[in-house]
Coordinates of C-alpha atoms in Angstrom, one line a residue:
X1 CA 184.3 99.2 -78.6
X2 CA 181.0 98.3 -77.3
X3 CA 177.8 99.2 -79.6
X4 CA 175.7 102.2 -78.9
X5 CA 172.0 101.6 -78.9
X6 CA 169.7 104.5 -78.5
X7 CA 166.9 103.5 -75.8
X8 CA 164.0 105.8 -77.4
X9 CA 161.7 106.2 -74.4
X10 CA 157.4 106.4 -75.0
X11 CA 155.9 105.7 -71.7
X12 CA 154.9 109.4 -71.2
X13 CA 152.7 109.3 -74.5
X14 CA 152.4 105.4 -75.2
X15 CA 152.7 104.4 -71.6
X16 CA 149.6 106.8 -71.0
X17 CA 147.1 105.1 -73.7
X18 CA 147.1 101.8 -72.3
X19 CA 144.1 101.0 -69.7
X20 CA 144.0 102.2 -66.3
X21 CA 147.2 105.2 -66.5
X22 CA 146.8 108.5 -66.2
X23 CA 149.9 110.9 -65.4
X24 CA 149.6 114.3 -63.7
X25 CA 151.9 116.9 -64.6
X26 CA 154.1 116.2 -61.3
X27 CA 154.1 112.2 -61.8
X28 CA 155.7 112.7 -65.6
X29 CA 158.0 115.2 -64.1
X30 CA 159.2 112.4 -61.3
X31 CA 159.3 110.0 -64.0
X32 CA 161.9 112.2 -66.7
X33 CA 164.2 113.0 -63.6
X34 CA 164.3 109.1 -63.2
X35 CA 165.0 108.4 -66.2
X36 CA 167.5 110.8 -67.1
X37 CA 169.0 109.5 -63.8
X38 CA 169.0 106.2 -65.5
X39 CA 170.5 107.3 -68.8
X40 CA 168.1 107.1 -70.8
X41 CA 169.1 108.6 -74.7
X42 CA 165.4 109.9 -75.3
X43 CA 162.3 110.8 -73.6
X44 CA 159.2 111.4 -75.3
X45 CA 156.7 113.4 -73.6
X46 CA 154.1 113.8 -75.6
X47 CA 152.1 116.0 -78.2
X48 CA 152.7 120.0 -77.2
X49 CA 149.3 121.8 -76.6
X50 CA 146.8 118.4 -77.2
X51 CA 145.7 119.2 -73.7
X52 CA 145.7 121.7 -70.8
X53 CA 148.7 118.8 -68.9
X54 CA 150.7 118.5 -71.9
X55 CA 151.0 122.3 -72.2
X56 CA 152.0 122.9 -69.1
X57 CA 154.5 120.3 -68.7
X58 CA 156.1 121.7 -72.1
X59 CA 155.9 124.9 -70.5
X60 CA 157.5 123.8 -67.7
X61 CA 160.3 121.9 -69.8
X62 CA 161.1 124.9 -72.0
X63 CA 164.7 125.4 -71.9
X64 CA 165.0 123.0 -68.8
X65 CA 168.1 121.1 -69.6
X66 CA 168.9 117.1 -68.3
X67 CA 171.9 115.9 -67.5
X68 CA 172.1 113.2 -69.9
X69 CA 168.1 113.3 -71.7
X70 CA 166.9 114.7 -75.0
X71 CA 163.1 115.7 -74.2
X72 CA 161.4 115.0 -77.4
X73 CA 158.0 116.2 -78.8
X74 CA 155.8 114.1 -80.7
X75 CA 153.9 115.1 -83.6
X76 CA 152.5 114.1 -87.1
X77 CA 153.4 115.4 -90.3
X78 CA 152.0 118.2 -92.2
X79 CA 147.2 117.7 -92.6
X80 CA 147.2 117.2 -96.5
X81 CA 147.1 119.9 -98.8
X82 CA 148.6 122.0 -96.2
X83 CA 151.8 123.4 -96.5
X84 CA 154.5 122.6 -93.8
X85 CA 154.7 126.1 -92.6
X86 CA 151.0 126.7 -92.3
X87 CA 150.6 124.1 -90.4
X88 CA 149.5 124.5 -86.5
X89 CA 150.7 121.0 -85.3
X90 CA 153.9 122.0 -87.0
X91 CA 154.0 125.3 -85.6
X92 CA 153.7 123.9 -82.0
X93 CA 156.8 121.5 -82.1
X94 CA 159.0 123.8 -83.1
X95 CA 157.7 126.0 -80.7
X96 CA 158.0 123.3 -78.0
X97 CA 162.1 124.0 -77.9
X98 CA 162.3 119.9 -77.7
X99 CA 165.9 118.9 -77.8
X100 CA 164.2 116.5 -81.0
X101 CA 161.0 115.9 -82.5
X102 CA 159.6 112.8 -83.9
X103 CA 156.7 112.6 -86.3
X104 CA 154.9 110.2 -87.4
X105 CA 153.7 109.6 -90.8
X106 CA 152.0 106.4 -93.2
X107 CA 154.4 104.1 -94.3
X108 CA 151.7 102.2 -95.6
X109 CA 149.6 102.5 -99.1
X110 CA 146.2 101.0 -97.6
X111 CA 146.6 103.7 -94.7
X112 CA 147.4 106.2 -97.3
X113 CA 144.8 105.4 -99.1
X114 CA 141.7 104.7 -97.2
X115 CA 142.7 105.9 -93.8
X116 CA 143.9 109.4 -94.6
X117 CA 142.2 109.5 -97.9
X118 CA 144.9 111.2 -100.4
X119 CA 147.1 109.7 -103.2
X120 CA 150.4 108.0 -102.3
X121 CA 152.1 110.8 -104.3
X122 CA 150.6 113.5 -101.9
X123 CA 151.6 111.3 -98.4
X124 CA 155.3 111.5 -99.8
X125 CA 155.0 115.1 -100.5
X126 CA 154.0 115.6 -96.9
X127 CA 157.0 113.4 -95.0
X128 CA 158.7 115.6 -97.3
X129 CA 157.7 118.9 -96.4
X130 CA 157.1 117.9 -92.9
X131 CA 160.7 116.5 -92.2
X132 CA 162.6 119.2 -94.6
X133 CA 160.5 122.2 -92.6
X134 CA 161.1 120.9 -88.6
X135 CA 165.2 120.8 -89.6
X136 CA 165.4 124.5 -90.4
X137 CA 164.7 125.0 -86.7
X138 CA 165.2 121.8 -85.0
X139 CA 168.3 120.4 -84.1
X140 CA 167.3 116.7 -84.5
X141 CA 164.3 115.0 -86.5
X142 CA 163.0 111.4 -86.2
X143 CA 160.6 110.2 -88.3
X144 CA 158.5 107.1 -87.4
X145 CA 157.1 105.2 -90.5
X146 CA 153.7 104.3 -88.9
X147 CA 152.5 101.0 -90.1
X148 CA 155.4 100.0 -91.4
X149 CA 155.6 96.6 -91.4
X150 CA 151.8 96.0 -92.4
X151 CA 152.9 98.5 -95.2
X152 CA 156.0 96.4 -96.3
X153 CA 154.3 93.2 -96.5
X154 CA 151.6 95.1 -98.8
X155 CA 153.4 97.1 -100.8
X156 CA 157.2 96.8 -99.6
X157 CA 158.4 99.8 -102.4
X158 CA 156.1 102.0 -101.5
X159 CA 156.9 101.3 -97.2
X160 CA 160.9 102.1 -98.1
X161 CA 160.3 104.9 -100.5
X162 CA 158.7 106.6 -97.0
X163 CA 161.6 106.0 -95.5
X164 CA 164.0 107.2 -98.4
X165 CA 162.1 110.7 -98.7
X166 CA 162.0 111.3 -95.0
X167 CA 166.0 110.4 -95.4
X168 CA 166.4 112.9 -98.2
X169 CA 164.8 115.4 -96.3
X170 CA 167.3 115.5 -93.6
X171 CA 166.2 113.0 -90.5
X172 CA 168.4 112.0 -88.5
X173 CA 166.5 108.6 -88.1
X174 CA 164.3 106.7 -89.2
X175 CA 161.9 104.5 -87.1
X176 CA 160.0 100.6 -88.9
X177 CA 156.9 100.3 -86.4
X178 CA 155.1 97.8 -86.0
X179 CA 151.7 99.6 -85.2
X180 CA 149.7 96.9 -84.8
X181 CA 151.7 94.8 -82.8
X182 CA 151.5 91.6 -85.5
X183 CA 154.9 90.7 -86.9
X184 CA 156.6 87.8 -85.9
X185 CA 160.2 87.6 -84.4
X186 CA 160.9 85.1 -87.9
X187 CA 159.7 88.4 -90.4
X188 CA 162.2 90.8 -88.9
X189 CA 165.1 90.1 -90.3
X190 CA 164.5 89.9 -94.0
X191 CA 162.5 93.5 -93.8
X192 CA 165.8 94.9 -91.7
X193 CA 168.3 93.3 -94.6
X194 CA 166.4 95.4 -97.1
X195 CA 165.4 98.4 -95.6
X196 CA 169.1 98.7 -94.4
X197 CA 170.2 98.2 -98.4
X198 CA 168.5 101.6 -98.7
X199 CA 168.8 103.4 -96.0
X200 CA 172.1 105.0 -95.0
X201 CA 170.7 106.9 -91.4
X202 CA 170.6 105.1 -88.6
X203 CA 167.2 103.1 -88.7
X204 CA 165.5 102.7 -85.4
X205 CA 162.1 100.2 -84.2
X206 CA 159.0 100.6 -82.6
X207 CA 156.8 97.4 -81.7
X208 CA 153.8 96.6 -80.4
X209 CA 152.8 93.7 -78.4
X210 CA 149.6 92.3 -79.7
X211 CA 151.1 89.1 -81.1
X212 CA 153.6 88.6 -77.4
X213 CA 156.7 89.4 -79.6
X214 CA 157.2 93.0 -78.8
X215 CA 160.3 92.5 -77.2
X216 CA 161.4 89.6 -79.2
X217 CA 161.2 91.3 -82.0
X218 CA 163.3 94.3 -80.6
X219 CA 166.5 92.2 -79.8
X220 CA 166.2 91.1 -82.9
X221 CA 166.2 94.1 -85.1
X222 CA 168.9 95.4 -83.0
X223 CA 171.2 92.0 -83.9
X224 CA 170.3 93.3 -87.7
X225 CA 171.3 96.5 -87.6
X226 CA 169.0 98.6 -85.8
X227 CA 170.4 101.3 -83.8
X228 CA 167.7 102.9 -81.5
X229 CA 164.6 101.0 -80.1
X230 CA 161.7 102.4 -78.6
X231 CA 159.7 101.0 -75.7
X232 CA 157.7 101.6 -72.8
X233 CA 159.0 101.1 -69.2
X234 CA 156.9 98.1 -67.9
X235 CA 155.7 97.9 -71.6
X236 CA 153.1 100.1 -70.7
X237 CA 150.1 100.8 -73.6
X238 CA 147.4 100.5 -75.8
X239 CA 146.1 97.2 -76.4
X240 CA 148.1 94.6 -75.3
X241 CA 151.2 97.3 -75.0
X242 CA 154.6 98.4 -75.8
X243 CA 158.0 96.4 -76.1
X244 CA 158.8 96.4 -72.5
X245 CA 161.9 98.4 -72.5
X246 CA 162.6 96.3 -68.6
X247 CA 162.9 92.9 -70.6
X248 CA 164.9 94.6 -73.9
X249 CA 167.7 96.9 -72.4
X250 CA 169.4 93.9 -70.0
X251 CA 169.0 91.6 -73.2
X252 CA 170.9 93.8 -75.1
X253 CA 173.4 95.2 -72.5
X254 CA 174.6 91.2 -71.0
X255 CA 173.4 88.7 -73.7
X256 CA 174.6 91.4 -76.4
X257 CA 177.2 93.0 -75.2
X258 CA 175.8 96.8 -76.2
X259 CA 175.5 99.7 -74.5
X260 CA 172.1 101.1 -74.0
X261 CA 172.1 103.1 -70.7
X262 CA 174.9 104.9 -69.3
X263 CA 177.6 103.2 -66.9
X264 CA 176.3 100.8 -64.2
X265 CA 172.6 102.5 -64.4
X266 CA 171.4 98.8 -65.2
X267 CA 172.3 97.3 -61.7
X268 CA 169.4 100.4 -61.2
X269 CA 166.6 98.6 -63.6
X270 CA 164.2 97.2 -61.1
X271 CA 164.1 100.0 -59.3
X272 CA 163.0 102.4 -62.1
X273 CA 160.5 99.4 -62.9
X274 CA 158.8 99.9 -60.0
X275 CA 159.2 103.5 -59.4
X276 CA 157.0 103.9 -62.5
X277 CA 154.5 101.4 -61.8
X278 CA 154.7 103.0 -58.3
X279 CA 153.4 106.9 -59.9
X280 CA 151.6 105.0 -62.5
X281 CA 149.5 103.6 -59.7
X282 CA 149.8 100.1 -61.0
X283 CA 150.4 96.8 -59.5
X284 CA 153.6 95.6 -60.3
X285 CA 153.8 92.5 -62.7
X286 CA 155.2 89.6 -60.0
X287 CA 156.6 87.4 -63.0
X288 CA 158.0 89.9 -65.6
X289 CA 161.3 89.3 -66.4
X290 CA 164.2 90.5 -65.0
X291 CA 162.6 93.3 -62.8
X292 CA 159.2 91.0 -61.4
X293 CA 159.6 90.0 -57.7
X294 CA 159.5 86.3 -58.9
X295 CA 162.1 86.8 -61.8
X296 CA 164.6 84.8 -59.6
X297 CA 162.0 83.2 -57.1
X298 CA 162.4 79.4 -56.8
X299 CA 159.6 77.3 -55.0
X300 CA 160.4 73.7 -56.3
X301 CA 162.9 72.2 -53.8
X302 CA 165.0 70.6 -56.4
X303 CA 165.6 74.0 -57.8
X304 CA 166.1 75.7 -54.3
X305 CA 168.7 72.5 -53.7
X306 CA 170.7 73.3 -57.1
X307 CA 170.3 77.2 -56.3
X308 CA 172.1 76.7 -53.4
X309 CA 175.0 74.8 -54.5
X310 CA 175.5 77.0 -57.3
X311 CA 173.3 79.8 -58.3
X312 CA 173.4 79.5 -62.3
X313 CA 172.5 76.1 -62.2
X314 CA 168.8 77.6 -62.3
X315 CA 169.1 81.5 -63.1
X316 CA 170.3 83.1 -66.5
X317 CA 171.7 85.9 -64.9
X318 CA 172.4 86.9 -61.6
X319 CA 169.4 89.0 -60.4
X320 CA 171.8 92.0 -58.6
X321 CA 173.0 92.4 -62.1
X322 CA 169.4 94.2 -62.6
X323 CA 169.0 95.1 -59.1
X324 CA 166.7 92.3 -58.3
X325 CA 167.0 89.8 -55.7
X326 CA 167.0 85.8 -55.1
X327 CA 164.0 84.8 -53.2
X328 CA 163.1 81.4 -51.9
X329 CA 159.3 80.7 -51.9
X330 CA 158.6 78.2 -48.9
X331 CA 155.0 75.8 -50.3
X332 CA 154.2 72.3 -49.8
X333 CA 156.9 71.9 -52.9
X334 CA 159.5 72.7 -50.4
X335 CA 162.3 70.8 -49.6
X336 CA 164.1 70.7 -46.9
X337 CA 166.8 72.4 -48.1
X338 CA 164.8 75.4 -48.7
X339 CA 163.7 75.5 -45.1
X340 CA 167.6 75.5 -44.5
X341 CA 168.0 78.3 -46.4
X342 CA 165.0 80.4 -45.6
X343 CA 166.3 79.6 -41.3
X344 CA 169.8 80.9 -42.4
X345 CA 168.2 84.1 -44.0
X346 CA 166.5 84.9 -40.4
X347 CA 169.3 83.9 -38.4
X348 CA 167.9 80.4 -37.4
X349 CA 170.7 77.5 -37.9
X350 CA 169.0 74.2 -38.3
X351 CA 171.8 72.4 -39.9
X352 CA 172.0 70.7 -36.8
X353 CA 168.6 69.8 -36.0
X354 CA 167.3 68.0 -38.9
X355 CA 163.8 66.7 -36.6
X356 CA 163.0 70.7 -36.2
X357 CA 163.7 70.8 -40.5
X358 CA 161.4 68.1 -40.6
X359 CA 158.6 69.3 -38.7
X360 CA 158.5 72.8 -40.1
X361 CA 158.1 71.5 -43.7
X362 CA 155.4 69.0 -41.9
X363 CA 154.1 71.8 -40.6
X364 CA 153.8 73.9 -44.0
X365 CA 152.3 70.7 -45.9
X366 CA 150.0 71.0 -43.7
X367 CA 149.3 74.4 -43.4
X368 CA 149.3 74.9 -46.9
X369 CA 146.5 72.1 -47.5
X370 CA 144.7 74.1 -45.1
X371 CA 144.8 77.6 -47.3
X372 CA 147.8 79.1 -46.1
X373 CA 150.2 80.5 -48.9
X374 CA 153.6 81.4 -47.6
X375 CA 154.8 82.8 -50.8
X376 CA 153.5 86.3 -50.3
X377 CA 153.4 86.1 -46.6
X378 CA 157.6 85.4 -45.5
X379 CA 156.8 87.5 -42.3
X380 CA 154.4 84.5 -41.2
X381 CA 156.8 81.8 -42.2
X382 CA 159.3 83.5 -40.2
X383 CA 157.3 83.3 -37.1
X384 CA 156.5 80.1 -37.5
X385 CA 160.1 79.0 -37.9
X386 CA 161.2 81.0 -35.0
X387 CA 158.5 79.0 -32.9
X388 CA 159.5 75.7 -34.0
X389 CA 163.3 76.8 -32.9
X390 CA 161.7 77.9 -29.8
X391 CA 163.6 81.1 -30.4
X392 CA 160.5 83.4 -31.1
X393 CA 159.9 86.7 -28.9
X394 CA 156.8 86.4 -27.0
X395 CA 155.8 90.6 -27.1
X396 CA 152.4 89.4 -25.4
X397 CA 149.9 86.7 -25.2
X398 CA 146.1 87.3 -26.4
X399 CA 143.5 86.4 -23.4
X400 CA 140.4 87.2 -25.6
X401 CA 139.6 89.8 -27.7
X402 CA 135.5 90.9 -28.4
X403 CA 134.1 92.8 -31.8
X404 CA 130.9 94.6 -31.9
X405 CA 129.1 96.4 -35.0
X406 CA 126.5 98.7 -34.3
X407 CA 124.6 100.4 -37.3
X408 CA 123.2 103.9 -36.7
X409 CA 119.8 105.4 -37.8
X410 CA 121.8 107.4 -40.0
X411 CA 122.7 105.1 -41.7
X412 CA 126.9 105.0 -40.3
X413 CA 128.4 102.2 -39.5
X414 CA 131.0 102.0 -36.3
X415 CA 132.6 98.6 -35.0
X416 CA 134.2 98.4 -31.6
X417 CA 136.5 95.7 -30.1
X418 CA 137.8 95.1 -26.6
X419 CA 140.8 93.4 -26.7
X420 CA 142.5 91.5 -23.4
X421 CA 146.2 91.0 -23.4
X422 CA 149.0 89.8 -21.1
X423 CA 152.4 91.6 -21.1
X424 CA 155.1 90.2 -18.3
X425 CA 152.3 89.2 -16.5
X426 CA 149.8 92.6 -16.4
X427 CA 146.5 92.4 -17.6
X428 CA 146.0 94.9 -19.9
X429 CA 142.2 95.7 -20.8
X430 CA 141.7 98.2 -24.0
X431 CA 138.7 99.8 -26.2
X432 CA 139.5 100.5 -29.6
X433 CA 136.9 102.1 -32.2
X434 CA 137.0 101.8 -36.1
X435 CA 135.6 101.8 -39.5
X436 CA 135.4 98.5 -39.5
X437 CA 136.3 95.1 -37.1
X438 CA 140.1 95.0 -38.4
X439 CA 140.3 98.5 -38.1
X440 CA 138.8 98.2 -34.7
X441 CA 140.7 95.7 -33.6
X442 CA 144.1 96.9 -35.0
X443 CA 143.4 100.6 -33.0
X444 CA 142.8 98.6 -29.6
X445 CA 145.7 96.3 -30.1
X446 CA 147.6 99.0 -30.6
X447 CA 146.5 100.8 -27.2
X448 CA 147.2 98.1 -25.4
X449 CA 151.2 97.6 -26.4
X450 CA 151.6 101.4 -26.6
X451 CA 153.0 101.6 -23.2
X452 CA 155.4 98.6 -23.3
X453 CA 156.0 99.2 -26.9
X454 CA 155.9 102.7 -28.0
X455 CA 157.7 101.9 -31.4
X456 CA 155.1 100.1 -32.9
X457 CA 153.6 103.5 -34.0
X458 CA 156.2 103.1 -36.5
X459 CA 154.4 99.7 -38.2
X460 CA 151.4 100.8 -40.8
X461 CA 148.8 98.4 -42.6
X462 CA 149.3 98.8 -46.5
X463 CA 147.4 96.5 -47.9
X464 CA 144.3 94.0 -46.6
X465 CA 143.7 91.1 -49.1
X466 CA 140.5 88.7 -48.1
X467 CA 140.0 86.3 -50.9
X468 CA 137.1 83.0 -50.7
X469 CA 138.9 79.8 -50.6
X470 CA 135.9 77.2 -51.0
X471 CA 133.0 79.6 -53.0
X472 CA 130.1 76.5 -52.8
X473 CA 130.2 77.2 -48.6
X474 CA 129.0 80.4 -49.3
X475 CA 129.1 82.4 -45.9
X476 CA 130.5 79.5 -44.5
X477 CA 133.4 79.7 -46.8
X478 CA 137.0 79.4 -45.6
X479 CA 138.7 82.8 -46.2
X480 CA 142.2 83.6 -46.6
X481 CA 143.6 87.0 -45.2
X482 CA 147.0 88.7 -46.6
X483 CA 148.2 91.9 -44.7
X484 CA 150.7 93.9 -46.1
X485 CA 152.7 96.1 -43.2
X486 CA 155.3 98.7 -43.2
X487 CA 157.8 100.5 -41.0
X488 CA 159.0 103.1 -43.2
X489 CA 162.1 101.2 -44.6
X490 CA 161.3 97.2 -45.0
X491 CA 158.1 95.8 -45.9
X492 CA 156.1 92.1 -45.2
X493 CA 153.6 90.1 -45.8
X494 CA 151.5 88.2 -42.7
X495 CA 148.8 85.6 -43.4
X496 CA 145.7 83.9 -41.2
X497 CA 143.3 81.1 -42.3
X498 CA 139.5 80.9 -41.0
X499 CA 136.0 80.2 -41.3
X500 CA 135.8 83.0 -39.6
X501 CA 136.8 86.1 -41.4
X502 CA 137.6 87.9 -38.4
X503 CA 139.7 85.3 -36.9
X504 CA 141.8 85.4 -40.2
X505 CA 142.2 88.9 -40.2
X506 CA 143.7 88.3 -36.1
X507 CA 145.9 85.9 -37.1
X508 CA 147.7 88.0 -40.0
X509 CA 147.4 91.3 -37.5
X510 CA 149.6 89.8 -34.9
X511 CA 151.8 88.7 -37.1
X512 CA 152.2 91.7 -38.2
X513 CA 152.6 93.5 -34.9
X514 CA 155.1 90.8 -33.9
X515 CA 157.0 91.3 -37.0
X516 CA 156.9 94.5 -36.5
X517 CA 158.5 95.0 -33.4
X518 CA 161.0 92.6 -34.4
X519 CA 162.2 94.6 -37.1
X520 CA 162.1 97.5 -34.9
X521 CA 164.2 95.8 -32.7
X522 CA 167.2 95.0 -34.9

């Protein structure tokens, strides 16, 4: 029978403390349906009452059941000298009416000591008290061992006696962190063989990433013996973050052969990756493993080449086994067997027609030398093969277009462009007015095809990227523009190249448009 590993989930509390994240109420809400969707064993969400959102999403949780989610409140143990059922923080977790509740308390003796400030005796008394109290009226207690590891390599007795009195008490786990993120993957394994000598609970994990071994370090408790591990989504908080629960759960589920979320949810990974960096307003991480949109991205034609003949030649795992997806970069480290592929994937054959295979990568040395970066911009590419093929739709050819900024006494701003287009042979003359000469120019291109081509109302800008390619020329700088477009469904990237920023903004427009409609057109 396959192992059962309990996937502990903190991105709700931990998640929140790193740089840059804030959750509303509504976004945590999204988040727990998601996960519980995903089968996840545990969610943390947080201390009840710390603040006006965190007691109204316990409010809102009370007595709400998931389908296959324990909501869990997060607390410390009992202030010193305070008995357990005097003490507020204890009050409000039981009064949260968590599924579980996990506390944390000092599993190390210089924590104790000088961060705390009470006698070692008088910290065990607490865990005690703390643990003993919550499982009168609490159907599950987990207790995390704060500075654990720190507090084994000082004083390892005193780090497992935490752990022994917490067990005595009555949890139902116990949890090693690794609160400031410093062990090393080569420490584990010793401090899991003896903690596990003494301990007869299940023993979970909690790691921090300062040292880049978060996640290492979680496999490798869990080959040891560890039976729940808990993580962040993304890896998600303080400092350098959390053990990236995106990176540990398909280690364990297809190197390790465990079972960590329920049936099939994995093939559902990179979608809950980027779900929560999607309401977590953050930029997904392009080269995170597994779930990144370069995790199985190859750009070095020898790779493409051996990709294509057989696809584990150069990829640990197949990606759709996380619900990722193979993508071939096209760059000046193309071969030509990635421009094969890339054709195939938009329905050009140039097996064939080896000269057009030539001049397309020709083409994209070139390009490429020139500023342009194909990897983020496959829309543009795709144009550009189609024109080589001489199989590209011509939606309209650009006459001129004209761009005017005018600044008011009042200090507004307000660009205008005129744009001239042909469409089977009619002029077409249009005024478009914006915030600025993109926008401007987007609004009067648009005009224009809006009678031949009513759908492109459908296509939406998403993202406008203008980066400097050659600083020193100052104002005279090459620029490179990146558009990000929509229709609702699919999304792509288009790319133009200028010393003139506007012209580079034209050039990734169109392509956009033309894209666009293609799409559309399917």
């Amino acid at each position: 029978m396959t192992q059962k590993i309990y996937i502990f989930d903190t991105t709700l509390r931990d998640g929140t403390q790193g740089e840059s994240i804030s959750l509303s109420v509504r976004d945590k809400l999204a988040i727990i349906e998601k996960l519980d969707e995903s089968g996840v064993d545990y969610i943390e969400v947080g201390f009840p009452a710390s603040n006006p959102k965190d007691e109204e999403l316990f409010a809102m949780l009370k007595n709400k059941k998931y389908k296959y989610s324990k909501i869990v409140a997060f607390g410390r143990t009992t202030y010193k000298n305070v008995p357990a059922k005097d003490d507020e923080n204890i009050r409000m977790l039981i009064d949260s009416k968590a599924n579980a509740v996990c506390i944390f308390g000092k599993s190390s003796s210089f924590h104790v000591e000088k961060v705390i400030e009470t006698t070692l005796e008088t910290n065990i008394e607490m865990i005690f008290d703390s643990v003993k109290y919550l499982k009168k009226s609490v159907p599950e207690v987990i207790f995390d061992g704060e500075h654990f590891f720190d507090g084994y390599k000082a004083n390892p007795e005193y780090a497992i006696k935490t752990l022994k009195v917490a067990q005595d008490a009555g949890a139902d786990f116990v949890v090693l962190c690794d609160t400031n993120g410093g062990s090393l993957p080569m420490e584990i394994n010793k401090v899991l063989e003896n903690v596990l000598k003494e301990i007869s609970i299940p023993v979970g994990v909690h790691f921090h990433n300062d040292s880049g071994c978060a996640v290492a370090n979680s496999v490798i408790a869990v080959s040891f013996g560890s039976k729940m591990v808990q993580g962040t989504i993304n890896g998600y908080g303080e400092r350098s973050g959390n053990a990236d629960l995106c990176q540990i759960i398909p280690n364990l589920e297809i190197k390790l052969k465990k079972q960590c979320l329920k049936n099939d949810s994995i093939k559902h990974l990179t979608s809950l990756s980027r779900f929560v960096a999607e309401v977590a307003n953050q930029i997904p991480i392009s080269h995170q493993p597994f779930v990144g949109n370069s995790a199985f991205a190859h750009k070095a034609g020898m790779h493409v080449s051996g990709v294509s003949k057989l696809a584990i030649a150069f990829e640990h795992i197949p990606p759709e086994s996380v619900g990722n997806n193979r993508r071939v970069l096209i760059s000046e480290l193309s071969g030509k067997k990635s421009i094969l592929i890339k054709a195939h994937e938009f329905g050009v054959d140039l097996e064939s027609n080896p000269k057009k295979v030539s001049e397309i990568l020709d083409k994209v040395q070139k390009m490429e030398h020139e500023g342009y970066q194909f990897e983020a911009a496959d829309a543009s590419f795709e144009l550009m093969v189609k024109s080589v093929a001489g199989v590209k739709k011509e939606y309209f050819t650009l006459e001129s277009f004209r761009v005017l900024n005018e600044k008011k006494e009042n200090g507004d701003m307000l660009s205008e462009a005129t744009i001239k287009i042909l469409i089977n042979k009619e002029r077409i003359i249009e005024t478009g007015e914006g915030a600025g000469p993109v926008n401007a120019l987007d609004m009067a291109l648009r005009k224009a095809l809006s009678r031949y081509y009513p759908q492109q109302d459908k296509i939406k800008l998403t993202d406008f990227k203008v980066r400097v390619l050659n600083e020193k020329k100052g104002t005279g700088a090459v620029v490179r523009v990146l558009i990000e477009s929509t229709d609702g469904e699919t999304s792509w990237g288009t790319i133009g190249v200028s010393e003139n920023i506007i012209e580079a903004s034209w050039q990734a427009l169109q392509d956009s448009i033309i894209f666009g409609l293609d799409n559309l057109s399917k």
